């Protein structure tokens, strides 16, 4: 259950990043596109780790085989709106894991805590600003 | 000692080292980066004191700070300073990931918060993210 929920959240984030990366004004901004592509790869690593099939280390595998289909939200059409949406999605994903982290066994809690921390880091990276 | 108290002591050791390290590196930074280093110094000093209290409350003796800590490379420039700050936060993140695993309840919640904080600070110092903060074996 805990891992199913975590996997669904990652699948939702992957879908959001795919949509953002496909936007014309993101595609035209090579630095932004590279940043979003790198973060998307980290979510793919999260999904693989949650599934437990990452024994050979992180793999930026496409998770299109996952059948979870989160409710479609209105798709942003410009980079600024898309970024704001990604920041909120990362923050929500991180904070949404707290109850499961507190209830899970030690090993699962550690993995999910690291993933939540990574997502908070993504939000900070997207928001920018000095250290 | 339980696994949780071992993890608390390890975290305290890394907070001692972080307080020392930020003291060393802050002087190489200017402007917003220096402010961030000072903020981190204050934060880590406060966490050190909270950890000392948690360890004492369990009837254990908190590890003491060393008079000085080996800095892994000379800190002569701002780039050196941000590299050291990144390392300090990464090490703390690993301590708090271990504590998440070893502890439960309020201590696990605190470890989660501080792991997240270390990950965010490391992202800001490094300028890039990582997939598994606190889990170097997955890097």
Coordinates of C-alpha atoms in Angstrom, one line a residue:
Chain A
X1 CA 0.0 0.0 0.0
X2 CA 2.7 2.5 1.0
X3 CA 4.8 1.7 -2.0
X4 CA 1.7 1.8 -4.3
X5 CA 0.9 5.3 -3.1
X6 CA 4.5 6.4 -3.5
X7 CA 4.7 4.9 -7.0
X8 CA 1.4 6.7 -8.0
X9 CA 2.9 10.0 -6.8
X10 CA 6.0 9.4 -8.9
X11 CA 4.0 8.5 -11.9
X12 CA 2.0 11.7 -11.6
X13 CA 5.2 13.7 -11.4
X14 CA 6.7 12.0 -14.4
X15 CA 3.6 12.9 -16.4
X16 CA 3.8 16.5 -15.3
X17 CA 7.5 16.7 -16.3
X18 CA 6.8 15.1 -19.7
X19 CA 4.0 17.7 -20.3
X20 CA 6.3 20.6 -19.2
X21 CA 9.2 19.5 -21.3
X22 CA 7.0 19.2 -24.4
X23 CA 5.9 22.9 -24.1
X24 CA 7.3 24.9 -27.0
X25 CA 8.8 27.7 -24.8
X26 CA 10.5 25.1 -22.6
X27 CA 11.8 23.2 -25.6
X28 CA 13.2 26.5 -26.9
X29 CA 15.1 27.2 -23.6
X30 CA 17.9 24.6 -23.6
X31 CA 19.0 25.3 -20.0
X32 CA 15.5 25.0 -18.6
X33 CA 14.8 21.9 -20.7
X34 CA 18.1 20.3 -19.5
X35 CA 17.2 21.1 -15.9
X36 CA 13.7 19.6 -16.2
X37 CA 15.0 16.5 -18.0
X38 CA 17.5 15.9 -15.2
X39 CA 14.9 16.2 -12.6
X40 CA 12.6 13.9 -14.5
X41 CA 15.4 11.3 -14.6
X42 CA 15.6 11.5 -10.8
X43 CA 11.9 10.8 -10.5
X44 CA 12.4 7.8 -12.8
X45 CA 15.1 6.6 -10.4
X46 CA 12.6 7.1 -7.5
X47 CA 10.0 5.0 -9.2
X48 CA 12.5 2.2 -9.9
X49 CA 13.7 2.2 -6.3
X50 CA 10.1 2.1 -5.0
X51 CA 9.4 -0.8 -7.3
X52 CA 12.6 -2.4 -6.0
X53 CA 14.0 -3.2 -9.4
X54 CA 16.9 -0.9 -9.2
X55 CA 19.4 -3.4 -7.7
X56 CA 21.9 -2.4 -10.4
X57 CA 21.7 1.2 -9.4
X58 CA 19.7 4.1 -10.6
X59 CA 18.4 3.7 -14.2
X60 CA 16.7 6.5 -16.0
X61 CA 14.1 4.1 -17.3
X62 CA 10.9 5.2 -18.7
X63 CA 8.0 4.3 -16.5
X64 CA 5.4 4.3 -19.2
X65 CA 4.6 0.7 -18.2
X66 CA 3.0 1.9 -15.0
X67 CA -0.8 1.7 -15.2
X68 CA -1.6 4.4 -12.6
X69 CA -3.4 7.2 -14.2
X70 CA -3.9 10.3 -12.0
X71 CA -6.8 12.6 -12.7
X72 CA -5.7 14.9 -15.5
X73 CA -5.3 18.5 -14.4
X74 CA -5.6 21.4 -16.8
X75 CA -2.3 21.4 -18.7
X76 CA -0.3 24.6 -18.5
X77 CA 0.6 26.1 -21.8
X78 CA 3.5 28.4 -20.8
X79 CA 6.8 27.7 -19.0
X80 CA 6.1 30.0 -16.1
X81 CA 2.8 28.4 -15.2
X82 CA 4.3 25.0 -15.8
X83 CA 7.2 25.7 -13.4
X84 CA 4.9 27.0 -10.7
X85 CA 2.8 23.9 -11.1
X86 CA 5.9 21.6 -10.8
X87 CA 7.1 23.4 -7.7
X88 CA 3.7 22.9 -6.0
X89 CA 3.6 19.2 -7.2
X90 CA 7.0 18.5 -5.7
X91 CA 6.1 20.2 -2.4
X92 CA 2.8 18.3 -2.2
X93 CA 4.5 15.0 -3.1
X94 CA 7.2 15.6 -0.4
X95 CA 4.7 16.6 2.4
X96 CA 2.2 14.0 1.3
X97 CA 4.6 11.2 2.3
X98 CA 5.0 12.1 5.9
X99 CA 2.3 9.8 7.4
X100 CA 3.6 6.9 5.4
X101 CA 7.2 7.6 6.4
X102 CA 6.2 7.6 10.1
X103 CA 4.2 4.4 9.8
X104 CA 6.5 2.3 7.5
X105 CA 9.3 -0.1 8.5
X106 CA 12.7 1.4 8.9
X107 CA 14.1 0.5 5.4
X108 CA 11.0 1.8 3.5
X109 CA 10.9 4.9 5.7
X110 CA 14.5 5.7 4.9
X111 CA 13.9 5.3 1.1
X112 CA 10.7 7.4 1.2
X113 CA 12.3 10.0 3.4
X114 CA 15.2 10.4 0.9
X115 CA 12.7 10.7 -2.0
X116 CA 10.7 13.3 -0.1
X117 CA 14.0 15.2 0.6
X118 CA 14.9 15.0 -3.0
X119 CA 11.5 16.4 -4.0
X120 CA 12.0 19.3 -1.6
X121 CA 15.3 19.9 -3.2
X122 CA 13.7 19.9 -6.7
X123 CA 11.3 22.6 -5.5
X124 CA 14.2 24.7 -4.2
X125 CA 16.1 24.2 -7.5
X126 CA 13.1 25.3 -9.6
X127 CA 12.4 28.3 -7.3
X128 CA 16.0 29.3 -7.7
X129 CA 17.7 31.9 -5.6
X130 CA 21.0 31.9 -3.6
X131 CA 22.0 29.3 -1.1
Chain B
X1 CA 23.2 1.4 22.9
X2 CA 20.2 1.0 20.7
X3 CA 20.5 1.6 17.0
X4 CA 18.6 4.9 17.4
X5 CA 21.0 6.2 20.1
X6 CA 24.0 5.2 17.9
X7 CA 22.4 7.1 15.0
X8 CA 21.7 10.1 17.3
X9 CA 25.4 10.2 18.4
X10 CA 26.6 10.0 14.8
X11 CA 24.3 12.9 13.9
X12 CA 25.6 14.9 16.8
X13 CA 29.2 14.2 15.7
X14 CA 28.3 15.5 12.2
X15 CA 26.6 18.6 13.7
X16 CA 29.7 19.4 15.7
X17 CA 31.7 19.1 12.5
X18 CA 29.2 21.3 10.6
X19 CA 29.4 24.0 13.2
X20 CA 33.2 24.0 12.9
X21 CA 33.1 23.8 9.1
X22 CA 30.7 26.6 8.5
X23 CA 32.8 28.7 10.8
X24 CA 35.8 28.0 8.6
X25 CA 34.0 28.5 5.3
X26 CA 31.8 31.5 5.9
X27 CA 34.7 33.9 5.8
X28 CA 35.4 32.9 2.2
X29 CA 31.9 33.9 1.1
X30 CA 30.3 37.3 0.4
X31 CA 26.8 38.7 0.2
X32 CA 23.9 36.3 0.1
X33 CA 26.2 33.3 0.3
X34 CA 27.8 34.5 3.4
X35 CA 24.3 35.2 4.9
X36 CA 23.3 31.6 4.0
X37 CA 26.5 30.2 5.6
X38 CA 25.8 32.2 8.8
X39 CA 22.2 31.0 8.8
X40 CA 23.4 27.4 8.4
X41 CA 25.9 27.9 11.2
X42 CA 23.2 29.1 13.6
X43 CA 20.8 26.3 12.5
X44 CA 23.4 23.6 13.1
X45 CA 24.4 25.0 16.4
X46 CA 20.8 24.9 17.5
X47 CA 20.4 21.3 16.2
X48 CA 23.6 20.3 18.0
X49 CA 22.0 21.5 21.3
X50 CA 18.7 19.8 20.6
X51 CA 20.5 16.5 19.9
X52 CA 22.5 16.9 23.1
X53 CA 19.2 17.2 24.9
X54 CA 17.7 14.2 23.2
X55 CA 20.8 12.0 24.0
X56 CA 20.9 13.1 27.6
X57 CA 17.2 12.5 28.0
X58 CA 17.9 8.8 27.1
X59 CA 20.5 8.6 29.8
X60 CA 23.5 8.6 27.4
X61 CA 26.5 10.8 27.3
X62 CA 26.6 13.0 24.2
X63 CA 29.8 12.9 22.2
X64 CA 31.9 16.0 22.7
X65 CA 33.1 18.3 20.0
X66 CA 36.7 17.9 18.9
X67 CA 38.8 21.0 19.3
X68 CA 39.3 21.0 15.5
X69 CA 38.1 19.0 12.6
X70 CA 40.1 17.9 9.6
X71 CA 38.9 19.9 6.6
X72 CA 39.2 17.6 3.5
X73 CA 40.8 20.3 1.3
X74 CA 42.1 23.8 1.8
X75 CA 39.3 26.4 1.9
X76 CA 40.9 29.3 0.1
X77 CA 38.2 30.4 -2.3
X78 CA 34.4 30.8 -2.5
X79 CA 34.3 27.7 -4.7
X80 CA 36.1 25.7 -2.0
X81 CA 33.7 27.1 0.6
X82 CA 30.6 26.0 -1.3
X83 CA 32.1 22.6 -2.0
X84 CA 32.8 22.1 1.7
X85 CA 29.3 23.3 2.7
X86 CA 27.8 20.8 0.2
X87 CA 29.9 18.0 1.8
X88 CA 28.8 19.0 5.3
X89 CA 25.1 18.9 4.3
X90 CA 25.5 15.6 2.5
X91 CA 27.1 14.0 5.5
X92 CA 24.4 15.3 7.7
X93 CA 21.8 14.1 5.3
X94 CA 23.3 10.6 5.6
X95 CA 23.1 10.8 9.4
X96 CA 19.5 11.8 9.3
X97 CA 18.6 9.1 6.8
X98 CA 20.1 6.6 9.2
X99 CA 18.1 8.1 12.0
X100 CA 14.9 7.9 10.0
X101 CA 15.6 4.2 9.7
X102 CA 16.6 3.6 13.3
X103 CA 14.1 5.7 15.2
X104 CA 10.4 6.0 15.3
X105 CA 7.7 8.6 16.3
X106 CA 8.8 12.1 17.0
X107 CA 12.5 11.4 16.6
X108 CA 11.9 9.9 13.1
X109 CA 9.8 13.0 12.3
X110 CA 12.6 15.3 13.3
X111 CA 15.1 13.2 11.3
X112 CA 12.9 13.5 8.3
X113 CA 12.7 17.3 8.7
X114 CA 16.4 17.6 9.1
X115 CA 17.2 15.3 6.2
X116 CA 15.0 17.4 4.0
X117 CA 16.6 20.6 5.3
X118 CA 20.1 19.2 4.6
X119 CA 19.0 18.1 1.1
X120 CA 17.6 21.6 0.3
X121 CA 20.8 23.3 1.6
X122 CA 23.0 21.0 -0.4
X123 CA 21.0 21.7 -3.6
X124 CA 21.5 25.4 -3.1
X125 CA 25.2 25.1 -2.5
X126 CA 25.7 22.6 -5.3
X127 CA 23.3 24.1 -7.8
X128 CA 22.0 20.7 -8.8
X129 CA 19.8 18.1 -7.2
X130 CA 20.3 14.4 -6.5
X131 CA 17.8 11.5 -6.6
X132 CA 18.6 10.0 -3.2
X133 CA 19.9 12.5 -0.6
X134 CA 21.3 10.8 2.5
X135 CA 21.7 7.5 0.7
X136 CA 25.2 7.6 -0.8
X137 CA 25.0 3.9 -1.5
X138 CA 22.4 4.7 -4.2
X139 CA 24.3 7.6 -5.8

